[in-house]
Amino acid sequence: MSGLTQQTQQQMTQQNSQQEPQPQGSQNPSGHRKMSLAAQIFTALILAIIAGLLLQSHADFTVNYIKPFGTIFLNLIKFIVGPIVLFSIMAGVISLSDIRRLGSIGGITLVYYFFTTAGATTIGLFLANLFKAYFPVLSTSDLTYEVQKTESGPLDVLVNMFPSNFLSPIVDANMLQVIIMALFIGFAIILLGDKAKNAVNGINLWNEIFMKVMELILRLSPVGVFCLLCPVIAQNGSAVIGSLAKVLLVAYIAYAAHALIVYSLAVRTLGGMSPAAFFKGMMPAILFAFSSASSVGTLPINMDCTQKLGASKEVSSFVLPLGATINMDGTAIYQGVCAVFIASCYGISLTPSQMLTIVLTATLASIGTAGVPGSGMIMLSMVLASVGLPVDGIALVAGVDRIFDMGRTTLNITGDASCAIIVSHLLDKAAAKKKASK
């Protein structure tokens, strides 16, 4: 099975080398300098902001005639994500050819995700309390926001991780169930050995097909970014510079602090990479995540960026889909900042025990939360309820949740990428050490 896997990987490497895109800034056959994907997305971002500010008085027009094209693009991204996660994880598991090696990758990944999420919540709480005196005094009367509550048992999250139908995880975009399904199929193929030769070739072929579909869809990224972001700016431009600007600023300071301190240190010390090189290589994914506010939607670009930065395909194929589902550092910061903000608006001071509860709840609640726009609002309701704060307080931040979401999604996918770089580096070091000891 190992020889089969190596042969298949060699064939895929040759195919990829033949289809390698031109380097960023290279010239196409006509002699014109080709603009990189990051530059195209950034240009679309700037144009969307300008157009959104100019069209604030015509927000309905942007929603009715510009946003639909962004929705089409996002629908295409959502369409490809399920197959990409399923086949990339299966291909990644098969390429390992050793379940023990998969255990090493999974163990490092889960520990890293858990501690960075807990640290992110702590940073959010610390900065929110530091700037609490500067939060605007808002009226807390006549709040009408309601969160649908569902009765659930203590182990429902665990139960819901396992699919009861082969197709429903993909149809419902339940990424945890897709991951579980892919792991089971991948394990079975490894255990079958040479008898699964056709299955290995088929999975690798379908993985390449869906990657090519993804490539075609991503060519529309600049248009999609413009059409998604312009209506958001047109609708919320005035709110950003209004009374909620301060709490938004605190959240974004926390996002930046976590990225520049935690991820930079982690990438430098554990990943053996310059933070500057890491963030530069991640720029296409960062810009797309900021515009789309979708961790799952950014997954294809994130996989491409991390592999160009040196993460192995087998690691990124496992770590990134898992991270898009359970790693929510940006969302955890959002929980901490908003909990303190809402408590302040109601004249409530959070106790140390309540803050610890927020850290634990936000960390655990991130498991199973979908990586799609708006999922942070559901998590926030869980956090508020866990410390006895009025859930109605969500109405205070609901109007600008999309703007919070853009920053927290960017941090989420950056954390996923840092984990892929770190896991690849640690496994390479372990392999080199083992080889040297022989």
PDB file of C-alpha atoms in Angstrom, residues 242 248 395-396:
ATOM      1  CA  GLY A 242     -21.394  55.834  15.115  1.00  0.00           C
ATOM      2  CA  LEU A 248     -15.704  47.432  17.009  1.00  0.00           C
ATOM      3  CA  ALA A 395     -29.626  43.311  19.821  1.00  0.00           C
ATOM      4  CA  LEU A 396     -26.976  45.864  20.804  1.00  0.00           C
TER       5      LEU A 396
END
